[in-house]
Amino acid sequence: MTTAFVLSGGGSLGAVQVGMLQALAERGVEPDMLLGTSAGAVNAAWVADRGTGADSLAGLVDVWTRLRRKDVFPVAGRQVLSGISGLSPAVCSNTPLRLLVDAHVRAQDLRETSIPLYIVATDVLTGRETLISDGPLTTAVLASAAVPGLLPPVAHHDRFLIDGGVADGTGVSSANGLGADVIYVLPGGSACALPQLPRGAIGVALHALTLLMQQRLAHEIRLLAGSAHIKILPPLCPLSVSPASFGHAAELIRRGRESAAAWLDTGGTERPRQDRYLSLHDHGESVPGPASAA
């Protein structure tokens, strides 16, 4: 029996996945392979390198709780001007994110991780999903997290790659193709209860991308119904934290852990039509799945 964990993106909402990982580890559920996209690629790289032990995940909690937006999306006047004027492909530099990944992941190459790791990115010229399984680990994570327009495309094997959330796949079908018998899906989710429009261009861009990723994830899971044993840990709901707001990690991790624990303990992952727990909604509608209070 081969178990895969698929971790999608979500900007700052990637912190939710840390709580989900804790809940799974506490119940003895361990991955035989990991597939990560965008923020999920950061988490997947950590787990592939360091495992899911209590000390390892405590370290990941520490990384997320210290993280601020400037560590991922730094705003500098010269870089912004270069991006707007066409001299640069992005308005933010990926140097801080590179330094962050380099500082916390020990493996240099994807083939060196303790657990097999696959990073999902998008070929910017074709729009096709690109599954990275070799080469520099940091480069792969930067490619998967390169939100179009915000962070620059990353060159890898003669291709230019951007955020995996833009791809025509989400990693779930790839996990199935790689021989996974059981696929746990850990979505970052989207902010379904924002009280107002996200602040700034970065906030709006990240919110839009999380909506796109959630729709594609649900679509891919519907397509695979019956051909793979998929277990979804539903995203937090209601959620009023913008994916561009990096000051809520402790709360998101706590809620992610509590919600995932309750879901696992009540057999939620065995319910039919798992894709419905990813349906987009607002809070004037009836929302399926668990609700976790802020």
CSV table of C-alpha atoms in Angstrom, one decimal:
chain,number,residue,atom,x,y,z
A,1,MET,CA,0.0,0.0,0.0
A,2,THR,CA,1.5,3.3,-1.2
A,3,THR,CA,0.3,6.5,0.5
A,4,ALA,CA,0.7,9.9,-1.1
A,5,PHE,CA,0.2,13.3,0.5
A,6,VAL,CA,-0.8,16.0,-2.0
A,7,LEU,CA,-0.3,19.5,-0.7
A,8,SER,CA,-1.8,22.4,-2.7
A,9,GLY,CA,-1.0,26.1,-2.6
A,10,GLY,CA,-2.6,28.9,-0.8
A,11,GLY,CA,-0.1,31.6,0.1
A,12,SER,CA,-0.2,32.3,3.8
A,13,LEU,CA,-3.0,29.7,4.1
A,14,GLY,CA,-0.3,27.0,3.6
A,15,ALA,CA,0.0,27.2,7.4
A,16,VAL,CA,-3.2,25.2,7.7
A,17,GLN,CA,-1.4,22.2,6.2
A,18,VAL,CA,1.0,22.2,9.1
A,19,GLY,CA,-1.9,21.5,11.4
A,20,MET,CA,-3.2,18.9,9.1
A,21,LEU,CA,0.2,17.2,9.0
A,22,GLN,CA,0.2,17.1,12.8
A,23,ALA,CA,-3.2,15.5,12.9
A,24,LEU,CA,-2.2,12.8,10.4
A,25,ALA,CA,1.1,12.1,12.2
A,26,GLU,CA,-0.7,11.7,15.6
A,27,ARG,CA,-2.9,9.0,14.0
A,28,GLY,CA,0.1,7.2,12.5
A,29,VAL,CA,-0.6,8.2,8.9
A,30,GLU,CA,2.7,8.6,7.1
A,31,PRO,CA,3.4,9.4,3.4
A,32,ASP,CA,5.4,7.2,1.1
A,33,MET,CA,5.6,10.1,-1.4
A,34,LEU,CA,4.9,13.8,-1.3
A,35,LEU,CA,3.6,16.1,-4.1
A,36,GLY,CA,3.6,19.8,-3.4
A,37,THR,CA,2.4,23.0,-5.2
A,38,SER,CA,3.4,26.6,-4.4
A,39,ALA,CA,3.1,27.0,-0.6
A,40,GLY,CA,2.4,23.3,-0.4
A,41,ALA,CA,5.8,22.7,-2.1
A,42,VAL,CA,7.5,24.5,0.8
A,43,ASN,CA,5.7,22.2,3.3
A,44,ALA,CA,6.2,19.1,1.2
A,45,ALA,CA,10.0,19.8,0.9
A,46,TRP,CA,10.3,20.2,4.7
A,47,VAL,CA,8.5,16.9,5.4
A,48,ALA,CA,10.3,15.0,2.6
A,49,ASP,CA,13.6,16.2,4.1
A,50,ARG,CA,12.8,16.0,7.8
A,51,GLY,CA,9.9,13.6,8.2
A,52,THR,CA,6.6,14.0,10.2
A,53,GLY,CA,8.0,13.4,13.7
A,54,ALA,CA,6.8,15.8,16.4
A,55,ASP,CA,10.1,17.7,16.5
A,56,SER,CA,10.1,18.1,12.7
A,57,LEU,CA,6.6,19.5,12.6
A,58,ALA,CA,7.3,21.7,15.6
A,59,GLY,CA,10.2,23.2,13.6
A,60,LEU,CA,7.8,23.8,10.7
A,61,VAL,CA,5.4,25.5,13.0
A,62,ASP,CA,8.3,27.8,14.1
A,63,VAL,CA,9.1,28.7,10.5
A,64,TRP,CA,5.5,29.6,9.7
A,65,THR,CA,4.9,31.6,12.8
A,66,ARG,CA,8.0,33.8,12.1
A,67,LEU,CA,7.1,34.2,8.5
A,68,ARG,CA,6.0,37.6,7.2
A,69,ARG,CA,4.9,38.8,3.8
A,70,LYS,CA,8.3,40.6,3.1
A,71,ASP,CA,9.9,37.1,3.4
A,72,VAL,CA,8.0,35.9,0.4
A,73,PHE,CA,6.7,39.0,-1.5
A,74,PRO,CA,9.1,41.8,-0.8
A,75,VAL,CA,8.0,45.2,-2.1
A,76,ALA,CA,10.9,47.4,-3.3
A,77,GLY,CA,10.3,50.5,-5.4
A,78,ARG,CA,13.0,49.7,-8.0
A,79,GLN,CA,11.8,46.1,-8.5
A,80,VAL,CA,8.2,47.2,-8.8
A,81,LEU,CA,9.1,49.9,-11.3
A,82,SER,CA,11.1,47.4,-13.3
A,83,GLY,CA,8.2,45.0,-13.4
A,84,ILE,CA,5.7,47.6,-14.5
A,85,SER,CA,8.0,49.1,-17.1
A,86,GLY,CA,8.8,45.7,-18.7
A,87,LEU,CA,12.4,45.5,-17.6
A,88,SER,CA,11.6,42.6,-15.2
A,89,PRO,CA,9.1,39.7,-15.4
A,90,ALA,CA,7.9,40.3,-11.8
A,91,VAL,CA,7.3,43.1,-9.3
A,92,CYS,CA,8.9,41.2,-6.4
A,93,SER,CA,12.3,39.5,-6.1
A,94,ASN,CA,12.5,35.8,-5.2
A,95,THR,CA,15.7,36.2,-3.3
A,96,PRO,CA,14.2,36.3,0.2
A,97,LEU,CA,12.2,33.1,-0.6
A,98,ARG,CA,15.4,31.5,-1.9
A,99,LEU,CA,17.2,32.4,1.3
A,100,LEU,CA,14.3,31.1,3.4
A,101,VAL,CA,14.2,27.7,1.6
A,102,ASP,CA,18.0,27.3,1.6
A,103,ALA,CA,18.1,28.1,5.4
A,104,HIS,CA,15.6,25.4,6.3
A,105,VAL,CA,15.9,22.5,3.9
A,106,ARG,CA,19.0,20.4,4.2
A,107,ALA,CA,18.8,18.3,1.0
A,108,GLN,CA,20.4,19.9,-2.0
A,109,ASP,CA,18.7,17.8,-4.7
A,110,LEU,CA,15.2,16.3,-4.9
A,111,ARG,CA,16.7,12.9,-5.2
A,112,GLU,CA,18.3,13.3,-1.7
A,113,THR,CA,15.2,13.6,0.4
A,114,SER,CA,14.2,10.9,2.8
A,115,ILE,CA,10.7,10.6,1.3
A,116,PRO,CA,10.3,10.8,-2.5
A,117,LEU,CA,9.3,14.3,-3.4
A,118,TYR,CA,7.6,15.7,-6.5
A,119,ILE,CA,7.1,19.4,-7.0
A,120,VAL,CA,4.3,20.7,-9.3
A,121,ALA,CA,5.0,23.7,-11.5
A,122,THR,CA,3.6,25.1,-14.7
A,123,ASP,CA,5.4,25.5,-18.0
A,124,VAL,CA,4.8,29.2,-18.6
A,125,LEU,CA,4.8,28.8,-22.5
A,126,THR,CA,2.4,25.9,-22.7
A,127,GLY,CA,0.4,26.0,-19.5
A,128,ARG,CA,1.1,22.3,-18.9
A,129,GLU,CA,1.7,20.8,-15.5
A,130,THR,CA,5.4,20.0,-15.0
A,131,LEU,CA,6.3,17.5,-12.3
A,132,ILE,CA,9.8,18.1,-11.0
A,133,SER,CA,11.5,15.1,-9.5
A,134,ASP,CA,15.2,15.9,-9.8
A,135,GLY,CA,17.6,18.8,-9.7
A,136,PRO,CA,18.1,21.5,-7.1
A,137,LEU,CA,15.4,21.4,-4.5
A,138,THR,CA,15.3,25.1,-3.9
A,139,THR,CA,15.0,25.9,-7.6
A,140,ALA,CA,12.0,23.5,-7.8
A,141,VAL,CA,10.3,25.1,-4.8
A,142,LEU,CA,10.9,28.6,-6.2
A,143,ALA,CA,9.4,27.6,-9.6
A,144,SER,CA,6.3,26.1,-8.0
A,145,ALA,CA,5.8,29.2,-5.9
A,146,ALA,CA,6.4,31.8,-8.7
A,147,VAL,CA,3.0,33.5,-8.7
A,148,PRO,CA,2.7,35.1,-12.2
A,149,GLY,CA,3.6,38.8,-12.2
A,150,LEU,CA,4.5,38.8,-8.5
A,151,LEU,CA,7.6,36.4,-8.6
A,152,PRO,CA,9.8,35.7,-11.6
A,153,PRO,CA,9.6,32.5,-13.7
A,154,VAL,CA,12.4,30.0,-12.8
A,155,ALA,CA,14.5,28.2,-15.4
A,156,HIS,CA,14.6,24.4,-15.0
A,157,HIS,CA,15.8,21.9,-17.7
A,158,ASP,CA,15.4,24.5,-20.5
A,159,ARG,CA,11.9,25.5,-19.5
A,160,PHE,CA,10.6,28.5,-17.7
A,161,LEU,CA,8.3,27.5,-14.9
A,162,ILE,CA,5.7,29.4,-12.8
A,163,ASP,CA,3.3,28.6,-9.9
A,164,GLY,CA,1.9,25.1,-10.1
A,165,GLY,CA,-1.5,26.4,-9.2
A,166,VAL,CA,-1.9,27.7,-12.8
A,167,ALA,CA,-1.3,24.2,-14.3
A,168,ASP,CA,-3.9,22.0,-15.9
A,169,GLY,CA,-3.3,19.5,-13.1
A,170,THR,CA,-3.0,19.7,-9.3
A,171,GLY,CA,-0.7,16.7,-8.5
A,172,VAL,CA,-3.6,14.4,-7.6
A,173,SER,CA,-3.6,12.6,-11.0
A,174,SER,CA,0.2,12.5,-10.9
A,175,ALA,CA,0.1,10.8,-7.5
A,176,ASN,CA,-2.3,8.2,-9.0
A,177,GLY,CA,0.0,7.8,-12.0
A,178,LEU,CA,3.0,7.3,-9.8
A,179,GLY,CA,1.3,4.3,-8.2
A,180,ALA,CA,-0.3,5.7,-5.0
A,181,ASP,CA,-3.0,3.5,-3.7
A,182,VAL,CA,-4.2,6.1,-1.1
A,183,ILE,CA,-4.0,9.8,-1.7
A,184,TYR,CA,-4.5,12.3,1.1
A,185,VAL,CA,-5.2,15.8,-0.2
A,186,LEU,CA,-4.2,18.7,2.1
A,187,PRO,CA,-5.6,21.9,0.5
A,188,GLY,CA,-4.6,25.3,1.7
A,189,GLY,CA,-8.1,26.4,0.8
A,190,SER,CA,-9.4,29.9,0.1
A,191,ALA,CA,-10.8,32.7,2.2
A,192,CYS,CA,-14.5,32.0,1.9
A,193,ALA,CA,-15.6,34.6,4.5
A,194,LEU,CA,-13.5,37.7,3.7
A,195,PRO,CA,-15.3,40.8,5.1
A,196,GLN,CA,-14.0,43.0,2.3
A,197,LEU,CA,-11.8,43.0,-0.8
A,198,PRO,CA,-8.2,41.8,-0.1
A,199,ARG,CA,-5.8,44.7,0.4
A,200,GLY,CA,-3.5,45.6,-2.5
A,201,ALA,CA,-2.5,44.0,-5.8
A,202,ILE,CA,-0.7,41.1,-4.0
A,203,GLY,CA,-3.7,40.4,-1.9
A,204,VAL,CA,-6.1,40.3,-4.8
A,205,ALA,CA,-3.7,38.2,-7.0
A,206,LEU,CA,-3.2,35.6,-4.3
A,207,HIS,CA,-6.9,35.4,-3.4
A,208,ALA,CA,-7.8,34.9,-7.1
A,209,LEU,CA,-5.1,32.2,-7.4
A,210,THR,CA,-6.4,30.2,-4.4
A,211,LEU,CA,-9.9,30.3,-5.9
A,212,LEU,CA,-8.5,28.9,-9.2
A,213,MET,CA,-6.5,26.2,-7.4
A,214,GLN,CA,-9.5,25.0,-5.4
A,215,GLN,CA,-11.7,24.8,-8.5
A,216,ARG,CA,-9.1,22.8,-10.4
A,217,LEU,CA,-8.5,20.5,-7.4
A,218,ALA,CA,-12.2,19.7,-7.1
A,219,HIS,CA,-12.4,19.1,-10.9
A,220,GLU,CA,-9.4,16.7,-10.9
A,221,ILE,CA,-10.8,14.7,-8.0
A,222,ARG,CA,-14.1,14.4,-9.8
A,223,LEU,CA,-12.3,13.0,-12.8
A,224,LEU,CA,-10.5,10.4,-10.7
A,225,ALA,CA,-13.6,9.3,-8.8
A,226,GLY,CA,-13.6,5.5,-8.7
A,227,SER,CA,-10.0,5.1,-10.0
A,228,ALA,CA,-8.2,6.2,-6.9
A,229,HIS,CA,-8.8,6.2,-3.2
A,230,ILE,CA,-8.8,9.9,-2.4
A,231,LYS,CA,-9.1,11.2,1.1
A,232,ILE,CA,-9.6,15.0,1.5
A,233,LEU,CA,-9.0,17.0,4.6
A,234,PRO,CA,-11.4,19.8,3.9
A,235,PRO,CA,-10.1,23.4,4.1
A,236,LEU,CA,-11.0,25.6,7.0
A,237,CYS,CA,-14.5,27.1,6.8
A,238,PRO,CA,-15.4,29.8,7.5
A,239,LEU,CA,-12.1,31.5,6.9
A,240,SER,CA,-11.6,35.2,6.8
A,241,VAL,CA,-7.8,35.4,6.5
A,242,SER,CA,-6.4,36.6,3.3
A,243,PRO,CA,-3.7,34.4,1.6
A,244,ALA,CA,-1.5,37.5,1.6
A,245,SER,CA,-1.7,38.0,5.3
A,246,PHE,CA,1.2,36.2,7.1
A,247,GLY,CA,0.4,37.2,10.7
A,248,HIS,CA,-2.1,34.5,11.5
A,249,ALA,CA,0.0,31.3,11.2
A,250,ALA,CA,-0.5,30.1,14.8
A,251,GLU,CA,-4.3,30.4,14.6
A,252,LEU,CA,-4.4,28.7,11.2
A,253,ILE,CA,-2.2,25.8,12.4
A,254,ARG,CA,-4.3,25.3,15.5
A,255,ARG,CA,-7.5,25.3,13.5
A,256,GLY,CA,-6.1,23.1,10.8
A,257,ARG,CA,-5.0,20.5,13.4
A,258,GLU,CA,-8.3,20.6,15.3
A,259,SER,CA,-10.5,20.4,12.1
A,260,ALA,CA,-8.4,17.6,10.6
A,261,ALA,CA,-8.4,15.6,13.8
A,262,ALA,CA,-12.2,15.8,14.1
A,263,TRP,CA,-12.6,14.9,10.4
A,264,LEU,CA,-10.3,11.9,10.6
A,265,ASP,CA,-11.8,10.6,13.9
A,266,THR,CA,-15.4,10.8,12.5
A,267,GLY,CA,-14.5,9.0,9.3
A,268,GLY,CA,-14.9,12.0,7.1
A,269,THR,CA,-12.3,10.9,4.6
A,270,GLU,CA,-14.4,7.8,3.8
A,271,ARG,CA,-17.5,9.8,2.8
A,272,PRO,CA,-18.6,9.7,-0.9
A,273,ARG,CA,-18.1,12.6,-3.3
A,274,GLN,CA,-15.1,14.0,-1.6
A,275,ASP,CA,-14.8,16.8,-4.2
A,276,ARG,CA,-17.9,18.5,-2.8
A,277,TYR,CA,-15.9,19.6,0.3
A,278,LEU,CA,-13.9,21.9,-2.1
A,279,SER,CA,-16.9,23.6,-3.6
A,280,LEU,CA,-16.6,27.4,-3.8
A,281,HIS,CA,-19.3,29.2,-1.8
A,282,ASP,CA,-20.1,32.2,0.3
A,283,HIS,CA,-21.8,32.2,3.6
A,284,GLY,CA,-25.3,32.9,2.3
A,285,GLU,CA,-25.2,29.3,1.0
A,286,SER,CA,-25.3,25.9,2.8
A,287,VAL,CA,-21.7,24.8,3.1
A,288,PRO,CA,-20.8,21.1,3.2
A,289,GLY,CA,-18.1,19.8,5.4
A,290,PRO,CA,-16.8,20.8,8.8
A,291,ALA,CA,-17.0,24.3,10.1
A,292,SER,CA,-14.2,25.5,12.3
A,293,ALA,CA,-14.7,28.7,14.3
A,294,ALA,CA,-12.0,31.3,14.3
